[in-house]
Amino acid sequence: GNSVTQMEGPVTLSEEAFLTINCTYTATGYPSLFWYVQYPGEGLQLLLKATKADDKGSNKGFEATYRKETTSFHLEKGSVQVSDSAVYFCALSLLTGGGNKLTFGTGTQLKVEL
Amino acid sequence: GAGVSQSPSNKVTEKGKDVELRCDPISGHTALYWYRQSLGQGLEFLIYFQGNSAPDKSGLPSDRFSAERTGGSVSTLTIQRTQQEDSAVYLCASSLNGGVSSGELFFGEGSRLTVL
């Protein structure tokens, strides 16, 4: 079956530190890959996506590259801010009879401190 | 409002009671999804609607769970004879068209269910 594995949190960083949150996937076929973010008290929202191998998704200073050879989609940011504190979810989607059904990882909580 | 709206935001119920959770998707979105978020479990897919029909119900955990969608808009998730393990945050999401791989689902803030 399809699955997503991401590093466990919480991850605690100082402001301006470099961030990496690892994500690997297992899928039959060629999935699209996503990072969603859930800020405190808010609903999940799409952060970035990549739909084919070697694509790089980017948004708000975050980047992730679709690596088919390593089945990975690691999230990176060069300099985090306190406002980036949130829970980050890696997800995949395979276009099937289930529409855009997303398979999510368990989420990684990020805490950024001054 | 412009986003996905869910109600109630919080529900506390006693074991064995039935509960209904409501989702009002973004206007014009034909696809609607229900997920469950349990502590340490990530997000678990429950059911997908395209219009009023549900081509994928594979995530419903038992026959105590059911959902319907009327008028291609509002959806209700019903849990009968609630159990303590049903305690979770139930999330609803919608997307413009479930048939393309755009992948952007718009989520509501969820309904937190606590079964005592």
PDB file of C-alpha atoms in Angstrom:
ATOM      1  CA  GLY A   1       0.000   0.000   0.000  1.00  0.00           C
ATOM      2  CA  ASN A   2       0.889   3.664   0.002  1.00  0.00           C
ATOM      3  CA  SER A   3       2.546   5.209   3.015  1.00  0.00           C
ATOM      4  CA  VAL A   4       4.506   8.240   4.168  1.00  0.00           C
ATOM      5  CA  THR A   5       7.152   8.248   6.876  1.00  0.00           C
ATOM      6  CA  GLN A   6       8.438  11.475   8.360  1.00  0.00           C
ATOM      7  CA  MET A   7      10.773  12.246  11.198  1.00  0.00           C
ATOM      8  CA  GLU A   8       9.275  12.440  14.624  1.00  0.00           C
ATOM      9  CA  GLY A   9       9.188  15.637  16.561  1.00  0.00           C
ATOM     10  CA  PRO A  10       9.151  17.867  18.252  1.00  0.00           C
ATOM     11  CA  VAL A  11      11.994  19.639  16.522  1.00  0.00           C
ATOM     12  CA  THR A  12      13.208  22.667  18.457  1.00  0.00           C
ATOM     13  CA  LEU A  13      15.410  25.242  16.722  1.00  0.00           C
ATOM     14  CA  SER A  14      16.698  28.701  17.382  1.00  0.00           C
ATOM     15  CA  GLU A  15      15.580  31.492  15.091  1.00  0.00           C
ATOM     16  CA  GLU A  16      17.653  31.701  11.879  1.00  0.00           C
ATOM     17  CA  ALA A  17      18.718  28.063  12.136  1.00  0.00           C
ATOM     18  CA  PHE A  18      18.593  25.702   9.150  1.00  0.00           C
ATOM     19  CA  LEU A  19      15.654  23.323   9.035  1.00  0.00           C
ATOM     20  CA  THR A  20      15.361  19.860   7.533  1.00  0.00           C
ATOM     21  CA  ILE A  21      12.357  17.613   8.072  1.00  0.00           C
ATOM     22  CA  ASN A  22      12.826  14.229   6.447  1.00  0.00           C
ATOM     23  CA  CYS A  23      10.045  12.521   4.516  1.00  0.00           C
ATOM     24  CA  THR A  24      10.129   9.251   2.589  1.00  0.00           C
ATOM     25  CA  TYR A  25       7.308   7.497   0.834  1.00  0.00           C
ATOM     26  CA  THR A  26       6.161   4.163  -0.507  1.00  0.00           C
ATOM     27  CA  ALA A  27       3.722   4.148  -3.401  1.00  0.00           C
ATOM     28  CA  THR A  28       2.567   2.012  -6.270  1.00  0.00           C
ATOM     29  CA  GLY A  29       2.812   4.251  -9.296  1.00  0.00           C
ATOM     30  CA  TYR A  30       3.943   7.851  -9.538  1.00  0.00           C
ATOM     31  CA  PRO A  31       2.523  10.001  -6.790  1.00  0.00           C
ATOM     32  CA  SER A  32       2.354  13.730  -6.383  1.00  0.00           C
ATOM     33  CA  LEU A  33       4.008  14.888  -3.168  1.00  0.00           C
ATOM     34  CA  PHE A  34       2.979  17.628  -0.766  1.00  0.00           C
ATOM     35  CA  TRP A  35       3.844  19.419   2.411  1.00  0.00           C
ATOM     36  CA  TYR A  36       0.947  20.748   4.468  1.00  0.00           C
ATOM     37  CA  VAL A  37       1.320  22.970   7.509  1.00  0.00           C
ATOM     38  CA  GLN A  38      -0.953  23.391  10.514  1.00  0.00           C
ATOM     39  CA  TYR A  39      -0.375  26.566  12.487  1.00  0.00           C
ATOM     40  CA  PRO A  40      -1.708  26.681  16.065  1.00  0.00           C
ATOM     41  CA  GLY A  41      -5.475  27.032  16.090  1.00  0.00           C
ATOM     42  CA  GLU A  42      -5.787  26.858  12.310  1.00  0.00           C
ATOM     43  CA  GLY A  43      -6.701  24.261   9.709  1.00  0.00           C
ATOM     44  CA  LEU A  44      -4.159  22.485   7.531  1.00  0.00           C
ATOM     45  CA  GLN A  45      -3.013  24.428   4.520  1.00  0.00           C
ATOM     46  CA  LEU A  46      -0.916  23.508   1.528  1.00  0.00           C
ATOM     47  CA  LEU A  47       2.672  24.710   1.845  1.00  0.00           C
ATOM     48  CA  LEU A  48       4.177  23.327  -1.360  1.00  0.00           C
ATOM     49  CA  LYS A  49       3.920  20.482  -3.831  1.00  0.00           C
ATOM     50  CA  ALA A  50       5.755  18.631  -6.583  1.00  0.00           C
ATOM     51  CA  THR A  51       4.073  16.471  -9.176  1.00  0.00           C
ATOM     52  CA  LYS A  52       6.956  14.642 -10.854  1.00  0.00           C
ATOM     53  CA  ALA A  53      10.498  13.484 -10.260  1.00  0.00           C
ATOM     54  CA  ASP A  54      13.140  16.217  -9.835  1.00  0.00           C
ATOM     55  CA  ASP A  55      10.489  18.915  -9.433  1.00  0.00           C
ATOM     56  CA  LYS A  56      11.185  21.386  -6.652  1.00  0.00           C
ATOM     57  CA  GLY A  57       8.290  22.878  -4.740  1.00  0.00           C
ATOM     58  CA  SER A  58       8.869  26.148  -2.914  1.00  0.00           C
ATOM     59  CA  ASN A  59       6.898  28.634  -0.864  1.00  0.00           C
ATOM     60  CA  LYS A  60       7.585  31.089   1.978  1.00  0.00           C
ATOM     61  CA  GLY A  61      11.283  30.198   1.931  1.00  0.00           C
ATOM     62  CA  PHE A  62      10.584  26.463   2.245  1.00  0.00           C
ATOM     63  CA  GLU A  63      11.745  24.032  -0.438  1.00  0.00           C
ATOM     64  CA  ALA A  64      11.408  20.326  -1.150  1.00  0.00           C
ATOM     65  CA  THR A  65      12.674  18.296  -4.115  1.00  0.00           C
ATOM     66  CA  TYR A  66      10.926  15.182  -5.403  1.00  0.00           C
ATOM     67  CA  ARG A  67      13.643  12.496  -5.393  1.00  0.00           C
ATOM     68  CA  LYS A  68      12.382   9.365  -7.098  1.00  0.00           C
ATOM     69  CA  GLU A  69      15.647   7.443  -6.657  1.00  0.00           C
ATOM     70  CA  THR A  70      15.510   7.813  -2.883  1.00  0.00           C
ATOM     71  CA  THR A  71      11.681   8.071  -2.649  1.00  0.00           C
ATOM     72  CA  SER A  72      12.101  11.211  -0.589  1.00  0.00           C
ATOM     73  CA  PHE A  73      10.665  14.711  -0.318  1.00  0.00           C
ATOM     74  CA  HIS A  74      12.594  16.396   2.482  1.00  0.00           C
ATOM     75  CA  LEU A  75      11.472  19.846   3.606  1.00  0.00           C
ATOM     76  CA  GLU A  76      14.156  22.514   4.055  1.00  0.00           C
ATOM     77  CA  LYS A  77      14.386  26.147   5.019  1.00  0.00           C
ATOM     78  CA  GLY A  78      17.572  28.109   5.294  1.00  0.00           C
ATOM     79  CA  SER A  79      16.582  30.394   8.167  1.00  0.00           C
ATOM     80  CA  VAL A  80      13.547  29.670  10.304  1.00  0.00           C
ATOM     81  CA  GLN A  81      11.483  32.248  12.153  1.00  0.00           C
ATOM     82  CA  VAL A  82       9.381  32.015  15.289  1.00  0.00           C
ATOM     83  CA  SER A  83       6.320  32.331  13.038  1.00  0.00           C
ATOM     84  CA  ASP A  84       7.246  29.010  11.376  1.00  0.00           C
ATOM     85  CA  SER A  85       6.346  27.153  14.568  1.00  0.00           C
ATOM     86  CA  ALA A  86       3.684  24.679  13.461  1.00  0.00           C
ATOM     87  CA  VAL A  87       3.070  21.039  12.654  1.00  0.00           C
ATOM     88  CA  TYR A  88       4.262  19.952   9.212  1.00  0.00           C
ATOM     89  CA  PHE A  89       2.717  17.030   7.347  1.00  0.00           C
ATOM     90  CA  CYS A  90       4.199  15.260   4.349  1.00  0.00           C
ATOM     91  CA  ALA A  91       1.632  13.655   2.049  1.00  0.00           C
ATOM     92  CA  LEU A  92       1.264  11.839  -1.246  1.00  0.00           C
ATOM     93  CA  SER A  93      -1.544  11.587  -3.745  1.00  0.00           C
ATOM     94  CA  LEU A  94      -2.175   9.077  -6.477  1.00  0.00           C
ATOM     95  CA  LEU A  95      -4.882   9.906  -8.959  1.00  0.00           C
ATOM     96  CA  THR A  96      -7.319   7.035  -8.604  1.00  0.00           C
ATOM     97  CA  GLY A  97     -11.015   6.521  -8.167  1.00  0.00           C
ATOM     98  CA  GLY A  98     -10.475   8.154  -4.806  1.00  0.00           C
ATOM     99  CA  GLY A  99      -9.962  11.556  -6.327  1.00  0.00           C
ATOM    100  CA  ASN A 100      -7.178  13.509  -4.669  1.00  0.00           C
ATOM    101  CA  LYS A 101      -7.150  11.294  -1.617  1.00  0.00           C
ATOM    102  CA  LEU A 102      -4.039  12.197   0.329  1.00  0.00           C
ATOM    103  CA  THR A 103      -2.010   9.776   2.413  1.00  0.00           C
ATOM    104  CA  PHE A 104      -0.352  11.691   5.243  1.00  0.00           C
ATOM    105  CA  GLY A 105       2.602  11.141   7.485  1.00  0.00           C
ATOM    106  CA  THR A 106       2.156  11.490  11.229  1.00  0.00           C
ATOM    107  CA  GLY A 107       3.316  15.102  11.296  1.00  0.00           C
ATOM    108  CA  THR A 108       6.391  16.810  12.740  1.00  0.00           C
ATOM    109  CA  GLN A 109       6.003  19.583  15.268  1.00  0.00           C
ATOM    110  CA  LEU A 110       8.459  22.443  14.849  1.00  0.00           C
ATOM    111  CA  LYS A 111       9.165  24.899  17.646  1.00  0.00           C
ATOM    112  CA  VAL A 112      11.311  27.917  16.855  1.00  0.00           C
ATOM    113  CA  GLU A 113      12.650  29.894  19.792  1.00  0.00           C
ATOM    114  CA  LEU A 114      14.266  33.328  19.985  1.00  0.00           C
TER     115      LEU A 114
ATOM    116  CA  GLY B   1     -17.145  32.768   4.951  1.00  0.00           C
ATOM    117  CA  ALA B   2     -14.870  31.734   2.137  1.00  0.00           C
ATOM    118  CA  GLY B   3     -13.303  28.696   3.799  1.00  0.00           C
ATOM    119  CA  VAL B   4     -14.436  25.227   4.832  1.00  0.00           C
ATOM    120  CA  SER B   5     -16.662  25.471   7.862  1.00  0.00           C
ATOM    121  CA  GLN B   6     -17.131  22.682  10.391  1.00  0.00           C
ATOM    122  CA  SER B   7     -19.449  22.378  13.349  1.00  0.00           C
ATOM    123  CA  PRO B   8     -19.430  21.838  16.206  1.00  0.00           C
ATOM    124  CA  SER B   9     -15.847  22.824  16.905  1.00  0.00           C
ATOM    125  CA  ASN B  10     -15.959  20.813  20.123  1.00  0.00           C
ATOM    126  CA  LYS B  11     -18.229  17.951  21.146  1.00  0.00           C
ATOM    127  CA  VAL B  12     -18.161  15.997  24.378  1.00  0.00           C
ATOM    128  CA  THR B  13     -20.450  12.993  24.512  1.00  0.00           C
ATOM    129  CA  GLU B  14     -21.042   9.901  26.551  1.00  0.00           C
ATOM    130  CA  LYS B  15     -20.147   6.459  25.353  1.00  0.00           C
ATOM    131  CA  GLY B  16     -23.021   4.910  23.421  1.00  0.00           C
ATOM    132  CA  LYS B  17     -24.546   8.163  22.203  1.00  0.00           C
ATOM    133  CA  ASP B  18     -24.793   9.146  18.537  1.00  0.00           C
ATOM    134  CA  VAL B  19     -23.082  12.259  17.190  1.00  0.00           C
ATOM    135  CA  GLU B  20     -23.349  14.247  13.979  1.00  0.00           C
ATOM    136  CA  LEU B  21     -20.560  16.386  12.597  1.00  0.00           C
ATOM    137  CA  ARG B  22     -21.232  18.896   9.864  1.00  0.00           C
ATOM    138  CA  CYS B  23     -19.061  20.222   7.056  1.00  0.00           C
ATOM    139  CA  ASP B  24     -19.841  23.134   4.771  1.00  0.00           C
ATOM    140  CA  PRO B  25     -17.291  23.126   1.919  1.00  0.00           C
ATOM    141  CA  ILE B  26     -16.085  25.999  -0.197  1.00  0.00           C
ATOM    142  CA  SER B  27     -18.772  27.006  -2.665  1.00  0.00           C
ATOM    143  CA  GLY B  28     -18.290  25.306  -6.021  1.00  0.00           C
ATOM    144  CA  HIS B  29     -15.978  22.586  -4.736  1.00  0.00           C
ATOM    145  CA  THR B  30     -17.259  19.273  -6.039  1.00  0.00           C
ATOM    146  CA  ALA B  31     -14.970  17.027  -4.018  1.00  0.00           C
ATOM    147  CA  LEU B  32     -15.249  16.618  -0.246  1.00  0.00           C
ATOM    148  CA  TYR B  33     -13.161  14.495   2.106  1.00  0.00           C
ATOM    149  CA  TRP B  34     -13.381  13.458   5.743  1.00  0.00           C
ATOM    150  CA  TYR B  35     -10.239  12.659   7.715  1.00  0.00           C
ATOM    151  CA  ARG B  36      -9.638  11.745  11.334  1.00  0.00           C
ATOM    152  CA  GLN B  37      -6.666  13.065  13.295  1.00  0.00           C
ATOM    153  CA  SER B  38      -5.809  11.090  16.392  1.00  0.00           C
ATOM    154  CA  LEU B  39      -2.961  11.831  18.756  1.00  0.00           C
ATOM    155  CA  GLY B  40       0.198  10.316  17.340  1.00  0.00           C
ATOM    156  CA  GLN B  41      -1.665   8.737  14.427  1.00  0.00           C
ATOM    157  CA  GLY B  42      -1.459  11.388  11.757  1.00  0.00           C
ATOM    158  CA  LEU B  43      -4.398  11.956   9.470  1.00  0.00           C
ATOM    159  CA  GLU B  44      -6.504   8.950   8.572  1.00  0.00           C
ATOM    160  CA  PHE B  45      -8.694   9.073   5.456  1.00  0.00           C
ATOM    161  CA  LEU B  46     -12.328   8.209   6.060  1.00  0.00           C
ATOM    162  CA  ILE B  47     -14.430   8.934   2.968  1.00  0.00           C
ATOM    163  CA  TYR B  48     -14.445  10.879  -0.304  1.00  0.00           C
ATOM    164  CA  PHE B  49     -17.434  12.460  -2.028  1.00  0.00           C
ATOM    165  CA  GLN B  50     -17.629  13.569  -5.631  1.00  0.00           C
ATOM    166  CA  GLY B  51     -20.846  15.507  -5.800  1.00  0.00           C
ATOM    167  CA  ASN B  52     -23.378  13.582  -3.739  1.00  0.00           C
ATOM    168  CA  SER B  53     -21.904  10.154  -4.337  1.00  0.00           C
ATOM    169  CA  ALA B  54     -19.111   8.498  -2.377  1.00  0.00           C
ATOM    170  CA  PRO B  55     -16.831   6.518  -4.706  1.00  0.00           C
ATOM    171  CA  ASP B  56     -14.413   5.781  -1.873  1.00  0.00           C
ATOM    172  CA  LYS B  57     -15.631   4.837   1.598  1.00  0.00           C
ATOM    173  CA  SER B  58     -12.668   2.603   2.295  1.00  0.00           C
ATOM    174  CA  GLY B  59     -11.494   4.496   5.372  1.00  0.00           C
ATOM    175  CA  LEU B  60     -14.664   4.262   7.450  1.00  0.00           C
ATOM    176  CA  PRO B  61     -13.505   2.206  10.458  1.00  0.00           C
ATOM    177  CA  SER B  62     -16.774   0.385  11.163  1.00  0.00           C
ATOM    178  CA  ASP B  63     -20.441   0.308  10.266  1.00  0.00           C
ATOM    179  CA  ARG B  64     -21.075   2.728  13.128  1.00  0.00           C
ATOM    180  CA  PHE B  65     -19.662   5.419  10.865  1.00  0.00           C
ATOM    181  CA  SER B  66     -21.640   6.848   7.971  1.00  0.00           C
ATOM    182  CA  ALA B  67     -21.658  10.030   5.941  1.00  0.00           C
ATOM    183  CA  GLU B  68     -23.871  11.729   3.451  1.00  0.00           C
ATOM    184  CA  ARG B  69     -23.736  14.758   1.256  1.00  0.00           C
ATOM    185  CA  THR B  70     -26.746  16.580  -0.088  1.00  0.00           C
ATOM    186  CA  GLY B  71     -27.087  19.133  -2.855  1.00  0.00           C
ATOM    187  CA  GLY B  72     -23.442  18.686  -3.703  1.00  0.00           C
ATOM    188  CA  SER B  73     -22.629  20.855  -0.732  1.00  0.00           C
ATOM    189  CA  VAL B  74     -23.027  20.199   2.998  1.00  0.00           C
ATOM    190  CA  SER B  75     -21.884  16.859   4.380  1.00  0.00           C
ATOM    191  CA  THR B  76     -22.705  15.166   7.653  1.00  0.00           C
ATOM    192  CA  LEU B  77     -20.568  12.509   9.312  1.00  0.00           C
ATOM    193  CA  THR B  78     -22.550  10.400  11.765  1.00  0.00           C
ATOM    194  CA  ILE B  79     -21.052   8.168  14.413  1.00  0.00           C
ATOM    195  CA  GLN B  80     -23.499   5.819  16.118  1.00  0.00           C
ATOM    196  CA  ARG B  81     -23.025   4.276  19.554  1.00  0.00           C
ATOM    197  CA  THR B  82     -19.802   6.198  20.120  1.00  0.00           C
ATOM    198  CA  GLN B  83     -16.846   4.485  21.747  1.00  0.00           C
ATOM    199  CA  GLN B  84     -13.897   6.025  23.566  1.00  0.00           C
ATOM    200  CA  GLU B  85     -11.575   5.130  20.694  1.00  0.00           C
ATOM    201  CA  ASP B  86     -13.662   7.427  18.464  1.00  0.00           C
ATOM    202  CA  SER B  87     -12.206  10.414  20.315  1.00  0.00           C
ATOM    203  CA  ALA B  88     -10.258  12.446  17.762  1.00  0.00           C
ATOM    204  CA  VAL B  89     -10.358  15.570  15.645  1.00  0.00           C
ATOM    205  CA  TYR B  90     -12.505  15.053  12.563  1.00  0.00           C
ATOM    206  CA  LEU B  91     -11.341  17.134   9.626  1.00  0.00           C
ATOM    207  CA  CYS B  92     -13.234  17.989   6.510  1.00  0.00           C
ATOM    208  CA  ALA B  93     -11.597  19.155   3.290  1.00  0.00           C
ATOM    209  CA  SER B  94     -12.834  20.172  -0.117  1.00  0.00           C
ATOM    210  CA  SER B  95     -11.265  20.630  -3.501  1.00  0.00           C
ATOM    211  CA  LEU B  96     -12.381  22.159  -6.745  1.00  0.00           C
ATOM    212  CA  ASN B  97     -12.329  18.936  -8.699  1.00  0.00           C
ATOM    213  CA  GLY B  98     -11.423  15.540  -7.300  1.00  0.00           C
ATOM    214  CA  GLY B  99     -10.619  14.200 -10.733  1.00  0.00           C
ATOM    215  CA  VAL B 100      -7.375  16.056 -11.339  1.00  0.00           C
ATOM    216  CA  SER B 101      -4.145  15.741  -9.495  1.00  0.00           C
ATOM    217  CA  SER B 102      -3.889  19.334  -8.326  1.00  0.00           C
ATOM    218  CA  GLY B 103      -3.639  18.004  -4.801  1.00  0.00           C
ATOM    219  CA  GLU B 104      -4.724  21.133  -3.019  1.00  0.00           C
ATOM    220  CA  LEU B 105      -7.272  20.267  -0.428  1.00  0.00           C
ATOM    221  CA  PHE B 106      -8.726  23.092   1.649  1.00  0.00           C
ATOM    222  CA  PHE B 107      -9.260  22.008   5.235  1.00  0.00           C
ATOM    223  CA  GLY B 108     -11.616  23.174   7.918  1.00  0.00           C
ATOM    224  CA  GLU B 109     -10.438  23.665  11.492  1.00  0.00           C
ATOM    225  CA  GLY B 110     -11.955  20.385  12.562  1.00  0.00           C
ATOM    226  CA  SER B 111     -14.445  19.078  15.081  1.00  0.00           C
ATOM    227  CA  ARG B 112     -12.862  17.768  18.265  1.00  0.00           C
ATOM    228  CA  LEU B 113     -14.835  14.810  19.582  1.00  0.00           C
ATOM    229  CA  THR B 114     -14.333  13.527  23.114  1.00  0.00           C
ATOM    230  CA  VAL B 115     -16.154  10.372  24.169  1.00  0.00           C
ATOM    231  CA  LEU B 116     -16.295   9.894  27.923  1.00  0.00           C
TER     232      LEU B 116
END
